[in-house]
DNA sequence: ATAAACCTTGGAGGTAGGTCACAGGTCAAG
DNA sequence: CTTGACCTGTGACCTACCTCCAAGGTTTAT
């Protein structure tokens, strides 16, 4: 069992952030002491780490809340509805993955082009590096933007 | 050449967002008309799309600005410094990629477990789905969090 | 038994990233 | 030559996501 300060320290965040997440329904401590102190379990920590990772890759807290609330009830007819939500998120993840892969390729190219490589700095900016990547993915670029 | 409204519409963002990006040094129009109207080129649009994609995968505007300002001057001694920055970003991208891959695996598992699959819903929540993934990556989890 | 270091709630304040409103200038169409 | 859809700048406002403060209760170390 962690007290709020312990969990916060373990995950490098602020105590207040934990209270904030609780207030917003993302992570409630599994229990409290008699005097009212929050007590978090290992499982709570797992959830917190999930939240932090999800945030880091661009999901909003609202989206993360949705992800966390996914519960496929095996006997439930609403299972199909849940699958739809999951597939929507799956799609978002796949889009992010594709975009990150391009970033990765470009940055790698940029890194390799720099400093004594035989490739010699032909690509001088991230944009030029992306540019040379363009042909492979141009057909990939007619998607809606401004998500969130 | 795009006027502000045209570019904004093309990229599904607000005119004011473009002015905001300009004010914050992310994207300045290549020129102006005599009367002061902003004029954006195809190249400006490329930059904008880069900004929007980067934002979508979790980079802050400040980080994006850094990425955009990368210029490896072939004859420049500071090239090494730039490489360091690029490699830092490369690292961040790789971390995000790894995390997204986990999300993807979990969501896929969740999706497959749902609705008439032979797998039968053993994994009922995103967390359980992540859980079963845990052994493969547990040693991967001692990193700093709370970036930004 | 008292200080230091925790914790509580409630509410104000702060930063990032926009978004809107206003007062007015520009421009193409009728 | 005016109407309507654009554009300008400046500045107030908004949401998401925290972060800090105040006033006080609890625990632990000395």
Coordinates of C-alpha atoms (C1' of nucleotides) in Angstrom, one line a residue:
Chain A
X1 CA 0.0 0.0 0.0
X2 CA 1.3 3.4 -1.0
X3 CA 0.3 6.7 0.6
X4 CA -0.2 9.5 -1.8
X5 CA 3.3 10.9 -1.5
X6 CA 4.9 7.6 -2.0
X7 CA 3.0 6.8 -5.1
X8 CA 3.6 10.2 -6.5
X9 CA 7.3 10.0 -5.8
X10 CA 7.5 6.5 -7.3
X11 CA 5.9 7.8 -10.5
X12 CA 7.6 11.2 -10.5
X13 CA 4.4 13.2 -10.4
X14 CA 2.9 15.7 -7.9
X15 CA 0.6 14.7 -5.0
X16 CA -1.8 17.2 -6.4
X17 CA -1.9 15.5 -9.7
X18 CA -3.1 12.3 -8.0
X19 CA -5.8 14.2 -6.2
X20 CA -6.7 15.8 -9.5
X21 CA -6.9 12.4 -11.3
X22 CA -9.2 11.2 -8.5
X23 CA -11.4 14.2 -8.7
X24 CA -11.7 13.6 -12.4
X25 CA -12.5 9.9 -12.1
X26 CA -9.3 8.5 -13.6
X27 CA -7.8 6.9 -10.5
X28 CA -9.4 6.4 -7.1
X29 CA -7.3 5.0 -4.3
X30 CA -8.5 1.5 -3.4
X31 CA -9.0 2.5 0.2
X32 CA -8.4 5.0 3.0
X33 CA -7.0 4.9 6.5
X34 CA -9.3 5.6 9.4
X35 CA -8.0 9.1 9.4
X36 CA -8.8 9.6 5.8
X37 CA -5.4 9.1 4.2
X38 CA -5.5 7.7 0.6
X39 CA -4.1 4.2 0.2
X40 CA -3.1 3.0 -3.2
X41 CA -2.4 -0.6 -4.2
X42 CA 0.1 -2.1 -6.7
X43 CA -2.9 -2.3 -9.1
X44 CA -3.5 1.4 -8.7
X45 CA 0.1 2.0 -9.6
X46 CA -0.4 0.0 -12.8
X47 CA -3.3 2.1 -13.7
X48 CA -1.4 5.3 -13.0
X49 CA 1.5 4.1 -15.2
X50 CA -1.0 3.4 -17.9
X51 CA -2.4 6.9 -17.6
X52 CA 1.0 8.5 -17.8
X53 CA 2.1 6.4 -20.8
X54 CA -1.1 7.2 -22.6
X55 CA -0.8 10.9 -21.9
X56 CA 2.7 10.8 -23.2
X57 CA 1.7 9.4 -26.6
X58 CA -0.9 12.1 -27.0
X59 CA -4.2 10.8 -25.5
X60 CA -6.2 13.3 -23.6
X61 CA -7.4 12.5 -20.1
X62 CA -10.9 12.1 -21.4
X63 CA -9.7 9.5 -23.9
X64 CA -7.7 7.7 -21.3
X65 CA -10.8 7.6 -19.1
X66 CA -12.7 6.0 -22.0
X67 CA -9.9 3.4 -22.4
X68 CA -9.9 2.6 -18.8
X69 CA -13.6 2.2 -18.7
X70 CA -13.6 -0.5 -21.3
X71 CA -15.0 -3.7 -19.8
X72 CA -16.0 -6.4 -22.1
X73 CA -18.7 -8.3 -20.2
X74 CA -18.5 -11.7 -21.6
X75 CA -22.2 -12.3 -21.4
X76 CA -23.1 -8.9 -22.5
X77 CA -24.9 -8.0 -25.6
X78 CA -23.3 -4.5 -25.5
X79 CA -20.0 -6.3 -26.3
X80 CA -20.3 -5.2 -29.9
X81 CA -20.6 -1.6 -28.9
X82 CA -17.4 -1.9 -26.8
X83 CA -15.7 -3.5 -29.8
X84 CA -16.5 -0.4 -31.8
X85 CA -14.9 1.9 -29.3
X86 CA -11.9 -0.3 -29.1
X87 CA -11.5 -0.4 -32.8
X88 CA -11.8 3.4 -33.0
X89 CA -8.9 3.7 -30.5
X90 CA -7.0 1.0 -32.3
X91 CA -7.3 3.1 -35.4
X92 CA -6.1 6.2 -33.6
X93 CA -3.1 4.2 -32.3
X94 CA -2.3 2.9 -35.8
X95 CA -2.4 6.4 -37.2
X96 CA -0.1 7.6 -34.5
X97 CA 2.2 4.7 -35.0
X98 CA 2.5 5.5 -38.7
X99 CA 3.2 9.1 -38.1
X100 CA 5.8 8.3 -35.5
X101 CA 7.5 5.9 -37.8
X102 CA 7.9 8.7 -40.3
X103 CA 9.4 10.9 -37.7
X104 CA 11.7 8.1 -36.7
X105 CA 12.9 7.5 -40.3
X106 CA 13.5 11.2 -40.8
X107 CA 15.3 11.8 -37.6
X108 CA 17.4 8.7 -38.1
X109 CA 18.3 10.0 -41.6
X110 CA 19.1 13.3 -40.1
X111 CA 21.2 11.8 -37.4
X112 CA 23.1 9.6 -39.8
X113 CA 23.7 12.4 -42.3
X114 CA 25.4 14.4 -39.6
X115 CA 29.0 14.4 -38.5
X116 CA 31.4 12.4 -40.6
X117 CA 29.0 10.0 -42.1
X118 CA 29.7 8.9 -45.6
X119 CA 26.2 10.0 -46.5
X120 CA 27.2 13.6 -46.2
X121 CA 24.6 16.1 -45.1
X122 CA 22.3 16.2 -48.0
X123 CA 19.3 16.5 -45.7
X124 CA 19.8 19.5 -43.5
X125 CA 16.5 20.0 -41.8
X126 CA 13.8 17.8 -40.5
X127 CA 11.6 19.0 -43.3
X128 CA 14.0 18.0 -46.0
X129 CA 14.4 14.7 -44.3
X130 CA 10.6 14.3 -44.3
X131 CA 10.5 15.5 -47.9
X132 CA 12.6 12.7 -49.2
X133 CA 10.3 10.4 -47.4
X134 CA 7.3 11.9 -49.2
X135 CA 7.0 9.7 -52.2
X136 CA 6.5 6.5 -50.1
X137 CA 3.6 8.0 -48.2
X138 CA 2.1 10.8 -50.3
X139 CA -1.1 8.7 -50.9
X140 CA -1.3 8.4 -47.1
X141 CA -1.9 12.1 -46.6
X142 CA -5.5 12.8 -47.3
X143 CA -6.7 12.3 -43.8
X144 CA -8.6 14.5 -41.4
X145 CA -6.5 16.5 -39.1
X146 CA -7.2 18.5 -36.0
X147 CA -8.2 15.6 -33.9
X148 CA -8.3 15.7 -30.1
Chain B
X1 CA -0.2 30.8 -52.7
X2 CA -2.8 30.4 -50.0
X3 CA -4.4 33.2 -48.0
X4 CA -4.9 32.5 -44.4
X5 CA -8.4 31.3 -44.7
X6 CA -7.6 28.9 -47.5
X7 CA -4.7 27.3 -45.7
X8 CA -6.7 27.0 -42.5
X9 CA -9.6 25.4 -44.3
X10 CA -7.2 23.0 -46.2
X11 CA -5.8 21.8 -42.9
X12 CA -9.0 21.9 -40.9
X13 CA -7.8 24.4 -38.4
X14 CA -8.8 27.9 -37.4
X15 CA -7.4 31.1 -38.9
X16 CA -6.6 32.3 -35.5
X17 CA -4.5 29.1 -34.9
X18 CA -2.3 30.1 -37.8
X19 CA -1.9 33.6 -36.4
X20 CA -1.1 32.0 -33.1
X21 CA 1.6 29.8 -34.6
X22 CA 3.1 32.8 -36.3
X23 CA 3.1 34.8 -33.1
X24 CA 4.9 31.9 -31.5
X25 CA 7.5 31.5 -34.2
X26 CA 6.3 28.1 -35.5
X27 CA 5.1 29.2 -39.0
X28 CA 5.5 32.5 -40.7
X29 CA 3.9 33.1 -44.0
X30 CA 6.5 33.4 -46.8
X31 CA 5.1 36.8 -47.8
X32 CA 2.4 39.3 -47.6
X33 CA 0.3 41.2 -50.1
X34 CA 0.7 45.0 -50.4
X35 CA -2.3 45.4 -48.1
X36 CA -0.8 43.1 -45.5
X37 CA -2.7 39.8 -46.2
X38 CA -0.6 36.7 -45.3
X39 CA 0.5 34.5 -48.2
X40 CA 1.5 30.9 -47.6
X41 CA 3.3 28.7 -50.0
X42 CA 3.1 25.0 -50.6
X43 CA 6.2 24.7 -48.5
X44 CA 4.5 26.5 -45.7
X45 CA 1.7 24.0 -45.9
X46 CA 4.2 21.2 -45.5
X47 CA 5.5 22.8 -42.4
X48 CA 2.0 23.2 -41.0
X49 CA 1.2 19.5 -41.7
X50 CA 4.4 18.6 -39.9
X51 CA 3.4 20.7 -36.9
X52 CA -0.1 19.1 -36.8
X53 CA 1.2 15.6 -37.0
X54 CA 3.8 16.2 -34.4
X55 CA 1.3 17.7 -32.1
X56 CA -0.9 14.7 -32.6
X57 CA 1.7 12.3 -31.5
X58 CA 2.3 14.2 -28.3
X59 CA 5.0 16.8 -29.0
X60 CA 4.5 20.2 -27.5
X61 CA 4.7 23.3 -29.6
X62 CA 8.0 24.1 -28.0
X63 CA 9.4 20.7 -29.0
X64 CA 8.1 21.1 -32.5
X65 CA 9.8 24.5 -32.7
X66 CA 13.0 22.8 -31.8
X67 CA 12.6 20.1 -34.4
X68 CA 11.8 22.7 -37.0
X69 CA 14.8 24.7 -36.2
X70 CA 17.2 21.9 -36.8
X71 CA 19.6 22.9 -39.5
X72 CA 22.7 20.8 -40.0
X73 CA 25.1 23.2 -41.6
X74 CA 27.4 21.0 -43.5
X75 CA 30.5 23.1 -42.8
X76 CA 29.5 23.9 -39.3
X77 CA 31.4 22.8 -36.2
X78 CA 28.1 23.0 -34.2
X79 CA 26.9 20.0 -36.2
X80 CA 27.7 17.7 -33.3
X81 CA 25.5 19.7 -31.0
X82 CA 22.7 19.4 -33.5
X83 CA 23.2 15.7 -33.7
X84 CA 22.8 15.5 -29.9
X85 CA 19.5 17.3 -30.1
X86 CA 18.3 15.0 -32.9
X87 CA 19.4 11.9 -31.0
X88 CA 17.4 13.1 -28.0
X89 CA 14.3 13.5 -30.1
X90 CA 15.0 10.2 -31.8
X91 CA 15.1 8.6 -28.3
X92 CA 11.8 10.2 -27.4
X93 CA 10.2 9.0 -30.6
X94 CA 11.5 5.5 -30.0
X95 CA 10.0 5.5 -26.5
X96 CA 6.7 6.7 -27.8
X97 CA 6.8 4.0 -30.5
X98 CA 7.4 1.3 -27.9
X99 CA 4.5 2.5 -25.8
X100 CA 2.2 2.8 -28.7
X101 CA 3.1 -0.7 -29.8
X102 CA 2.1 -2.0 -26.4
X103 CA -1.2 -0.1 -26.7
X104 CA -1.7 -1.6 -30.1
X105 CA -1.1 -5.2 -29.0
X106 CA -3.4 -4.7 -26.0
X107 CA -6.2 -3.1 -28.0
X108 CA -5.9 -5.7 -30.7
X109 CA -6.1 -8.5 -28.1
X110 CA -9.1 -6.8 -26.6
X111 CA -10.8 -6.4 -30.0
X112 CA -10.1 -10.0 -31.0
X113 CA -11.3 -11.3 -27.6
X114 CA -14.6 -9.6 -28.2
X115 CA -17.7 -10.8 -30.0
X116 CA -17.6 -14.4 -31.2
X117 CA -13.9 -14.9 -31.4
X118 CA -12.6 -18.3 -30.5
X119 CA -10.3 -16.7 -28.0
X120 CA -13.3 -16.0 -25.7
X121 CA -13.1 -12.9 -23.6
X122 CA -10.4 -13.7 -21.2
X123 CA -9.1 -10.2 -21.3
X124 CA -11.9 -7.9 -20.3
X125 CA -10.3 -4.6 -19.8
X126 CA -7.4 -2.7 -21.3
X127 CA -5.5 -3.2 -18.0
X128 CA -5.9 -7.0 -18.1
X129 CA -4.9 -6.9 -21.7
X130 CA -1.8 -4.9 -20.8
X131 CA -1.3 -7.2 -17.8
X132 CA -0.9 -10.3 -19.9
X133 CA 1.7 -8.3 -21.9
X134 CA 3.6 -7.4 -18.8
X135 CA 6.2 -10.2 -18.6
X136 CA 7.6 -9.3 -22.0
X137 CA 8.3 -5.8 -21.1
X138 CA 8.6 -5.6 -17.3
X139 CA 12.3 -4.9 -17.5
X140 CA 11.4 -2.0 -19.8
X141 CA 9.6 -0.1 -17.1
X142 CA 12.1 1.7 -15.0
X143 CA 12.2 4.9 -17.0
X144 CA 11.6 8.4 -16.0
X145 CA 8.1 9.6 -16.5
X146 CA 6.3 13.0 -16.3
X147 CA 8.0 14.5 -19.3
X148 CA 6.8 17.7 -21.0
Chain C
dA1 C1' 5.4 16.2 24.0
dT2 C1' 6.6 18.7 20.4
dA3 C1' 8.7 19.5 15.9
dA4 C1' 9.0 17.8 11.2
dA5 C1' 7.0 15.6 7.8
dC6 C1' 3.3 13.7 6.4
dC7 C1' -1.9 14.0 5.2
dT8 C1' -6.9 16.3 4.6
dT9 C1' -10.3 19.6 1.9
dG10 C1' -11.4 23.7 -0.7
dG11 C1' -10.4 27.0 -3.6
dA12 C1' -7.3 30.1 -6.2
dG13 C1' -3.7 30.5 -9.7
dG14 C1' -0.8 29.2 -13.6
dT15 C1' 0.7 27.5 -18.4
dA16 C1' -0.2 25.7 -22.9
dG17 C1' -2.7 26.0 -26.7
dG18 C1' -5.9 28.0 -28.7
dT19 C1' -10.6 30.8 -29.7
dC20 C1' -13.5 34.8 -29.9
dA21 C1' -14.8 39.8 -30.3
dC22 C1' -14.1 44.2 -31.9
dA23 C1' -13.1 48.0 -34.9
dG24 C1' -11.7 48.6 -39.0
dG25 C1' -9.3 47.9 -43.9
dT26 C1' -9.5 45.1 -48.7
dC27 C1' -11.5 43.2 -52.6
dA28 C1' -14.6 40.8 -56.1
dA29 C1' -19.3 40.8 -57.7
dG30 C1' -23.4 43.0 -58.9
Chain D
dC1 C1' -20.4 52.2 -55.1
dT2 C1' -22.1 49.3 -52.0
dT3 C1' -22.7 44.6 -50.1
dG4 C1' -20.6 40.6 -48.3
dA5 C1' -16.8 37.8 -47.6
dC6 C1' -12.5 38.2 -46.8
dC7 C1' -8.4 40.2 -44.1
dT8 C1' -5.7 43.2 -40.3
dG9 C1' -4.2 43.9 -35.2
dT10 C1' -5.0 43.9 -30.3
dG11 C1' -6.7 42.0 -26.4
dA12 C1' -10.0 39.3 -23.6
dC13 C1' -11.5 34.8 -22.9
dC14 C1' -11.7 29.6 -22.7
dT15 C1' -10.5 24.5 -21.8
dA16 C1' -7.3 21.1 -20.3
dC17 C1' -4.2 19.9 -17.0
dC18 C1' -2.3 20.7 -13.4
dT19 C1' 0.0 23.4 -9.1
dC20 C1' -0.1 26.1 -5.1
dC21 C1' -2.0 28.0 -0.8
dA22 C1' -4.4 28.1 3.6
dA23 C1' -6.0 26.1 7.7
dG24 C1' -5.9 22.4 10.0
dG25 C1' -5.5 17.0 11.4
dT26 C1' -2.1 12.7 11.8
dT27 C1' 2.3 10.2 12.3
dT28 C1' 6.9 9.5 13.5
dA29 C1' 11.3 10.7 15.4
dT30 C1' 13.6 12.7 19.1

